[in-house]
mmCIF file of C-alpha atoms in Angstrom:
data_model
loop_
_atom_site.group_PDB
_atom_site.id
_atom_site.type_symbol
_atom_site.label_atom_id
_atom_site.label_comp_id
_atom_site.label_asym_id
_atom_site.label_seq_id
_atom_site.Cartn_x
_atom_site.Cartn_y
_atom_site.Cartn_z
ATOM 1 C CA ASN A 1 -106.505 -2.032 -170.241
ATOM 2 C CA ALA A 2 -106.604 -5.488 -170.357
ATOM 3 C CA GLY A 3 -103.274 -6.425 -171.406
ATOM 4 C CA VAL A 4 -103.693 -10.429 -173.622
ATOM 5 C CA THR A 5 -107.070 -12.750 -173.652
ATOM 6 C CA GLN A 6 -106.920 -15.790 -174.233
ATOM 7 C CA THR A 7 -110.145 -18.091 -174.313
ATOM 8 C CA PRO A 8 -111.317 -20.557 -173.355
ATOM 9 C CA LYS A 9 -110.008 -21.179 -169.927
ATOM 10 C CA PHE A 10 -110.466 -24.903 -170.613
ATOM 11 C CA ARG A 11 -111.493 -27.246 -172.961
ATOM 12 C CA ILE A 12 -112.197 -30.848 -173.674
ATOM 13 C CA LEU A 13 -111.709 -32.433 -176.679
ATOM 14 C CA LYS A 14 -111.746 -35.763 -178.498
ATOM 15 C CA ILE A 15 -108.839 -37.131 -179.821
ATOM 16 C CA GLY A 16 -109.278 -35.527 -183.965
ATOM 17 C CA GLN A 17 -111.449 -32.984 -183.677
ATOM 18 C CA SER A 18 -110.523 -29.920 -184.108
ATOM 19 C CA MET A 19 -110.098 -26.050 -182.073
ATOM 20 C CA THR A 20 -108.791 -22.450 -182.177
ATOM 21 C CA LEU A 21 -107.260 -20.713 -178.900
ATOM 22 C CA GLN A 22 -107.999 -17.582 -179.817
ATOM 23 C CA CYS A 23 -105.944 -15.249 -178.352
ATOM 24 C CA ALA A 24 -106.017 -11.070 -178.414
ATOM 25 C CA GLN A 25 -103.351 -8.081 -177.113
ATOM 26 C CA ASP A 26 -104.571 -3.911 -177.163
ATOM 27 C CA MET A 27 -101.141 -3.075 -176.305
ATOM 28 C CA ASN A 28 -100.358 -2.790 -180.278
ATOM 29 C CA HIS A 29 -97.012 -5.244 -179.676
ATOM 30 C CA ASN A 30 -96.029 -6.693 -182.400
ATOM 31 C CA TYR A 31 -94.683 -9.530 -180.750
ATOM 32 C CA MET A 32 -96.589 -12.483 -179.679
ATOM 33 C CA TYR A 33 -96.496 -15.500 -179.003
ATOM 34 C CA TRP A 34 -97.561 -19.432 -178.376
ATOM 35 C CA TYR A 35 -96.455 -21.566 -175.019
ATOM 36 C CA ARG A 36 -97.028 -24.627 -173.975
ATOM 37 C CA GLN A 37 -96.338 -25.578 -170.114
ATOM 38 C CA ASP A 38 -96.497 -29.498 -170.009
ATOM 39 C CA PRO A 39 -96.231 -31.247 -165.849
ATOM 40 C CA GLY A 40 -92.919 -30.075 -164.265
ATOM 41 C CA MET A 41 -91.894 -28.644 -167.734
ATOM 42 C CA GLY A 42 -90.118 -25.328 -169.226
ATOM 43 C CA LEU A 43 -92.573 -23.471 -170.942
ATOM 44 C CA LYS A 44 -91.801 -24.637 -174.727
ATOM 45 C CA LEU A 45 -92.743 -22.146 -178.048
ATOM 46 C CA ILE A 46 -94.944 -23.228 -180.258
ATOM 47 C CA TYR A 47 -94.964 -20.202 -183.167
ATOM 48 C CA TYR A 48 -94.677 -16.710 -182.788
ATOM 49 C CA SER A 49 -94.894 -13.578 -185.137
ATOM 50 C CA VAL A 50 -93.228 -10.588 -185.433
ATOM 51 C CA GLY A 51 -96.060 -8.731 -186.905
ATOM 52 C CA ALA A 52 -99.127 -9.192 -188.788
ATOM 53 C CA GLY A 53 -98.300 -11.061 -191.744
ATOM 54 C CA ILE A 54 -94.974 -12.826 -190.527
ATOM 55 C CA THR A 55 -95.672 -15.696 -188.614
ATOM 56 C CA ASP A 56 -92.522 -18.667 -187.675
ATOM 57 C CA LYS A 57 -92.658 -21.869 -186.001
ATOM 58 C CA GLY A 58 -91.085 -22.045 -182.377
ATOM 59 C CA GLU A 59 -89.816 -25.712 -180.814
ATOM 60 C CA VAL A 60 -92.840 -27.076 -181.089
ATOM 61 C CA PRO A 61 -94.940 -26.778 -184.008
ATOM 62 C CA ASN A 62 -96.131 -29.907 -185.287
ATOM 63 C CA GLY A 63 -99.924 -30.581 -184.606
ATOM 64 C CA TYR A 64 -100.306 -27.112 -184.432
ATOM 65 C CA ASN A 65 -101.014 -23.925 -187.300
ATOM 66 C CA VAL A 66 -101.141 -20.460 -186.538
ATOM 67 C CA SER A 67 -102.350 -16.855 -188.288
ATOM 68 C CA ARG A 68 -101.805 -13.285 -187.560
ATOM 69 C CA SER A 69 -103.974 -10.904 -189.911
ATOM 70 C CA THR A 70 -103.958 -8.251 -187.368
ATOM 71 C CA THR A 71 -101.427 -6.452 -184.594
ATOM 72 C CA GLU A 72 -103.993 -7.811 -181.753
ATOM 73 C CA ASP A 73 -104.947 -11.068 -182.642
ATOM 74 C CA PHE A 74 -102.825 -14.766 -182.674
ATOM 75 C CA PRO A 75 -105.738 -17.548 -182.844
ATOM 76 C CA LEU A 76 -103.519 -20.934 -182.344
ATOM 77 C CA ARG A 77 -105.286 -23.835 -184.447
ATOM 78 C CA LEU A 78 -105.397 -27.263 -183.641
ATOM 79 C CA GLU A 79 -106.025 -29.724 -186.227
ATOM 80 C CA LEU A 80 -106.495 -32.588 -185.364
ATOM 81 C CA ALA A 81 -106.358 -33.185 -181.530
ATOM 82 C CA ALA A 82 -103.902 -36.214 -179.554
ATOM 83 C CA PRO A 83 -103.246 -36.648 -176.497
ATOM 84 C CA SER A 84 -100.225 -35.150 -176.549
ATOM 85 C CA GLN A 85 -101.330 -31.824 -176.695
ATOM 86 C CA THR A 86 -102.597 -32.159 -173.615
ATOM 87 C CA SER A 87 -101.940 -29.003 -171.576
ATOM 88 C CA VAL A 88 -101.253 -25.639 -170.478
ATOM 89 C CA TYR A 89 -101.144 -23.458 -173.138
ATOM 90 C CA PHE A 90 -99.760 -19.399 -172.478
ATOM 91 C CA CYS A 91 -100.110 -16.753 -175.125
ATOM 92 C CA ALA A 92 -98.061 -13.598 -174.818
ATOM 93 C CA SER A 93 -96.904 -10.571 -176.285
ATOM 94 C CA SER A 94 -93.868 -8.084 -176.190
ATOM 95 C CA PRO A 95 -93.474 -4.640 -177.487
ATOM 96 C CA GLY A 96 -90.004 -5.539 -179.386
ATOM 97 C CA GLN A 97 -87.271 -7.970 -179.078
ATOM 98 C CA GLY A 98 -84.630 -5.543 -179.759
ATOM 99 C CA ARG A 99 -83.435 -5.373 -176.217
ATOM 100 C CA PHE A 100 -85.013 -7.848 -175.137
ATOM 101 C CA LYS A 101 -88.599 -6.758 -173.558
ATOM 102 C CA LYS A 102 -90.349 -8.244 -170.766
ATOM 103 C CA LEU A 103 -93.114 -10.484 -171.952
ATOM 104 C CA PHE A 104 -97.033 -9.720 -171.287
ATOM 105 C CA PHE A 105 -98.682 -13.204 -170.375
ATOM 106 C CA GLY A 106 -102.555 -13.959 -170.914
ATOM 107 C CA SER A 107 -104.333 -16.637 -167.973
ATOM 108 C CA GLY A 108 -103.768 -19.754 -169.996
ATOM 109 C CA THR A 109 -105.630 -22.214 -171.857
ATOM 110 C CA GLN A 110 -105.904 -25.341 -169.976
ATOM 111 C CA LEU A 111 -106.524 -28.351 -172.531
ATOM 112 C CA SER A 112 -107.343 -31.874 -171.900
ATOM 113 C CA VAL A 113 -107.662 -34.550 -175.180
ATOM 114 C CA LEU A 114 -109.348 -37.862 -174.322
ATOM 115 C CA ARG B 1 -77.431 -30.718 -171.382
ATOM 116 C CA LYS B 2 -80.569 -28.601 -170.538
ATOM 117 C CA GLU B 3 -80.468 -25.049 -172.427
ATOM 118 C CA VAL B 4 -81.197 -23.599 -168.582
ATOM 119 C CA GLU B 5 -81.443 -25.792 -165.557
ATOM 120 C CA GLN B 6 -83.426 -25.491 -162.664
ATOM 121 C CA ASP B 7 -83.568 -27.846 -159.311
ATOM 122 C CA PRO B 8 -87.151 -28.119 -158.607
ATOM 123 C CA GLY B 9 -87.503 -28.227 -155.216
ATOM 124 C CA PRO B 10 -89.453 -27.628 -153.332
ATOM 125 C CA PHE B 11 -87.558 -25.741 -151.061
ATOM 126 C CA ASN B 12 -89.560 -25.050 -147.807
ATOM 127 C CA VAL B 13 -89.045 -22.552 -145.214
ATOM 128 C CA PRO B 14 -90.433 -20.686 -142.517
ATOM 129 C CA GLU B 15 -91.454 -16.541 -142.585
ATOM 130 C CA GLY B 16 -88.872 -14.674 -142.127
ATOM 131 C CA ALA B 17 -85.802 -16.941 -143.921
ATOM 132 C CA THR B 18 -83.486 -16.234 -146.419
ATOM 133 C CA VAL B 19 -83.122 -18.227 -149.312
ATOM 134 C CA ALA B 20 -81.640 -19.083 -152.768
ATOM 135 C CA PHE B 21 -81.925 -20.481 -155.867
ATOM 136 C CA ASN B 22 -79.400 -21.288 -158.308
ATOM 137 C CA CYS B 23 -79.967 -21.646 -161.914
ATOM 138 C CA THR B 24 -77.114 -22.530 -165.120
ATOM 139 C CA TYR B 25 -77.667 -22.260 -168.690
ATOM 140 C CA SER B 26 -75.519 -23.430 -171.229
ATOM 141 C CA ASN B 27 -75.277 -21.185 -174.008
ATOM 142 C CA SER B 28 -72.243 -18.579 -173.102
ATOM 143 C CA ALA B 29 -73.764 -16.162 -176.151
ATOM 144 C CA SER B 30 -77.076 -15.499 -174.160
ATOM 145 C CA GLN B 31 -77.077 -12.021 -172.922
ATOM 146 C CA SER B 32 -80.395 -11.508 -171.375
ATOM 147 C CA PHE B 33 -81.550 -12.823 -168.423
ATOM 148 C CA PHE B 34 -84.474 -12.959 -165.848
ATOM 149 C CA TRP B 35 -86.427 -14.414 -163.470
ATOM 150 C CA TYR B 36 -90.667 -14.536 -163.237
ATOM 151 C CA ARG B 37 -92.456 -15.927 -160.593
ATOM 152 C CA GLN B 38 -95.394 -18.297 -161.418
ATOM 153 C CA ASP B 39 -98.200 -19.376 -158.987
ATOM 154 C CA CYS B 40 -100.240 -22.430 -159.042
ATOM 155 C CA ARG B 41 -101.970 -22.350 -162.518
ATOM 156 C CA LYS B 42 -101.747 -18.586 -162.960
ATOM 157 C CA GLU B 43 -99.566 -17.169 -165.508
ATOM 158 C CA PRO B 44 -95.501 -16.401 -165.662
ATOM 159 C CA LYS B 45 -95.021 -12.709 -164.767
ATOM 160 C CA LEU B 46 -91.880 -11.092 -164.696
ATOM 161 C CA LEU B 47 -90.849 -10.884 -161.072
ATOM 162 C CA MET B 48 -86.983 -9.245 -162.379
ATOM 163 C CA SER B 49 -84.368 -9.164 -164.776
ATOM 164 C CA VAL B 50 -81.078 -10.028 -164.057
ATOM 165 C CA TYR B 51 -77.803 -6.953 -164.838
ATOM 166 C CA SER B 52 -74.975 -8.248 -164.918
ATOM 167 C CA SER B 53 -74.102 -6.126 -162.116
ATOM 168 C CA GLY B 54 -76.124 -7.504 -160.094
ATOM 169 C CA ASN B 55 -79.286 -5.590 -158.715
ATOM 170 C CA GLU B 56 -82.038 -5.146 -155.960
ATOM 171 C CA ASP B 57 -85.728 -5.030 -155.827
ATOM 172 C CA GLY B 58 -87.269 -4.536 -152.448
ATOM 173 C CA ARG B 59 -86.262 -8.577 -151.110
ATOM 174 C CA PHE B 60 -84.783 -9.708 -154.051
ATOM 175 C CA THR B 61 -81.928 -9.852 -155.505
ATOM 176 C CA ALA B 62 -80.575 -10.640 -158.620
ATOM 177 C CA GLN B 63 -76.656 -12.226 -159.033
ATOM 178 C CA LEU B 64 -74.775 -13.003 -162.603
ATOM 179 C CA ASN B 65 -72.209 -14.844 -162.983
ATOM 180 C CA ARG B 66 -70.839 -15.096 -166.459
ATOM 181 C CA ALA B 67 -67.900 -17.169 -166.259
ATOM 182 C CA SER B 68 -69.728 -19.745 -164.885
ATOM 183 C CA GLN B 69 -72.944 -19.267 -166.792
ATOM 184 C CA TYR B 70 -75.495 -19.349 -163.343
ATOM 185 C CA ILE B 71 -77.870 -16.907 -162.288
ATOM 186 C CA SER B 72 -79.522 -16.621 -158.550
ATOM 187 C CA LEU B 73 -82.252 -15.159 -156.672
ATOM 188 C CA LEU B 74 -82.241 -14.124 -152.915
ATOM 189 C CA ILE B 75 -85.424 -13.615 -151.448
ATOM 190 C CA ARG B 76 -84.834 -12.307 -148.451
ATOM 191 C CA ASP B 77 -87.303 -11.778 -145.264
ATOM 192 C CA SER B 78 -89.666 -14.565 -147.165
ATOM 193 C CA LYS B 79 -93.334 -13.987 -146.926
ATOM 194 C CA LEU B 80 -96.226 -16.413 -146.962
ATOM 195 C CA SER B 81 -96.836 -14.653 -150.696
ATOM 196 C CA ASP B 82 -93.829 -15.576 -151.357
ATOM 197 C CA SER B 83 -94.868 -18.546 -152.243
ATOM 198 C CA ALA B 84 -94.870 -20.087 -155.932
ATOM 199 C CA THR B 85 -92.727 -20.859 -158.757
ATOM 200 C CA TYR B 86 -89.455 -19.350 -159.904
ATOM 201 C CA LEU B 87 -88.498 -19.047 -163.845
ATOM 202 C CA CYS B 88 -85.178 -18.555 -164.707
ATOM 203 C CA VAL B 89 -85.065 -17.731 -168.418
ATOM 204 C CA VAL B 90 -82.832 -16.934 -170.672
ATOM 205 C CA ASN B 91 -82.472 -15.190 -174.556
ATOM 206 C CA ALA B 92 -80.886 -17.171 -177.705
ATOM 207 C CA ARG B 93 -80.469 -17.069 -180.843
ATOM 208 C CA GLU B 94 -81.553 -18.799 -183.255
ATOM 209 C CA ALA B 95 -82.166 -18.392 -187.402
ATOM 210 C CA GLY B 96 -81.835 -14.239 -185.916
ATOM 211 C CA PHE B 97 -84.692 -14.257 -183.797
ATOM 212 C CA GLN B 98 -83.928 -14.231 -179.762
ATOM 213 C CA LYS B 99 -85.672 -16.542 -178.052
ATOM 214 C CA LEU B 100 -86.646 -16.644 -174.254
ATOM 215 C CA VAL B 101 -86.151 -20.268 -173.140
ATOM 216 C CA PHE B 102 -87.510 -21.168 -169.830
ATOM 217 C CA GLY B 103 -86.095 -23.951 -166.578
ATOM 218 C CA THR B 104 -88.734 -26.378 -165.081
ATOM 219 C CA GLY B 105 -89.292 -24.576 -162.081
ATOM 220 C CA THR B 106 -88.153 -24.074 -158.656
ATOM 221 C CA ARG B 107 -91.183 -24.333 -156.154
ATOM 222 C CA LEU B 108 -90.735 -22.174 -153.196
ATOM 223 C CA LEU B 109 -93.038 -22.517 -150.261
ATOM 224 C CA VAL B 110 -92.600 -20.610 -147.323
ATOM 225 C CA SER B 111 -94.950 -21.754 -144.446
ATOM 226 C CA PRO B 112 -96.032 -19.492 -140.957
#
């Protein structure tokens, strides 16, 4: 059981480049999330999805886009990378939110924009 | 005021010691509370949920004080493997969505 799989683990981008962070889960969870974690800071929610075809902005969505075409996949797109997007990115999923359910995290992507 | 506040530490304790962390939250309507553990450069993992009456899981005890809006985590008989950052997490409802707000974490270092 793989859980939540994120790729790549590390990436260095030049300013203005684009990339997609991949996230897949095999637990049939409806809810998926993208967080970023800056040094010494708490996790901040970028985007979330409550099911295939439904996405919404979190606290810090600027500079990012997402899609959710299937239950399993929730990629995060950076269109024009900026140094402010240097961070560790975590994808997570949960089975529901009615009574708040445990978050399962991927192992993270460390992104540097230079 | 931050939504969730924690003392960043580090808390340096010897093996076998008892250590406690507190966390305060600002939203009095919050209903769900959690402690997550995060090892260096790793993903957070759920340590335990926090219930109104307090709850225990082995060496770990979590308490909730709604009146004062704080949560605590007590670790007894500290092990070297307890060295990690402990994240306080509180739910908040925003535009119909139950979001989780993460504290910045309290770092624990357990030494031999």
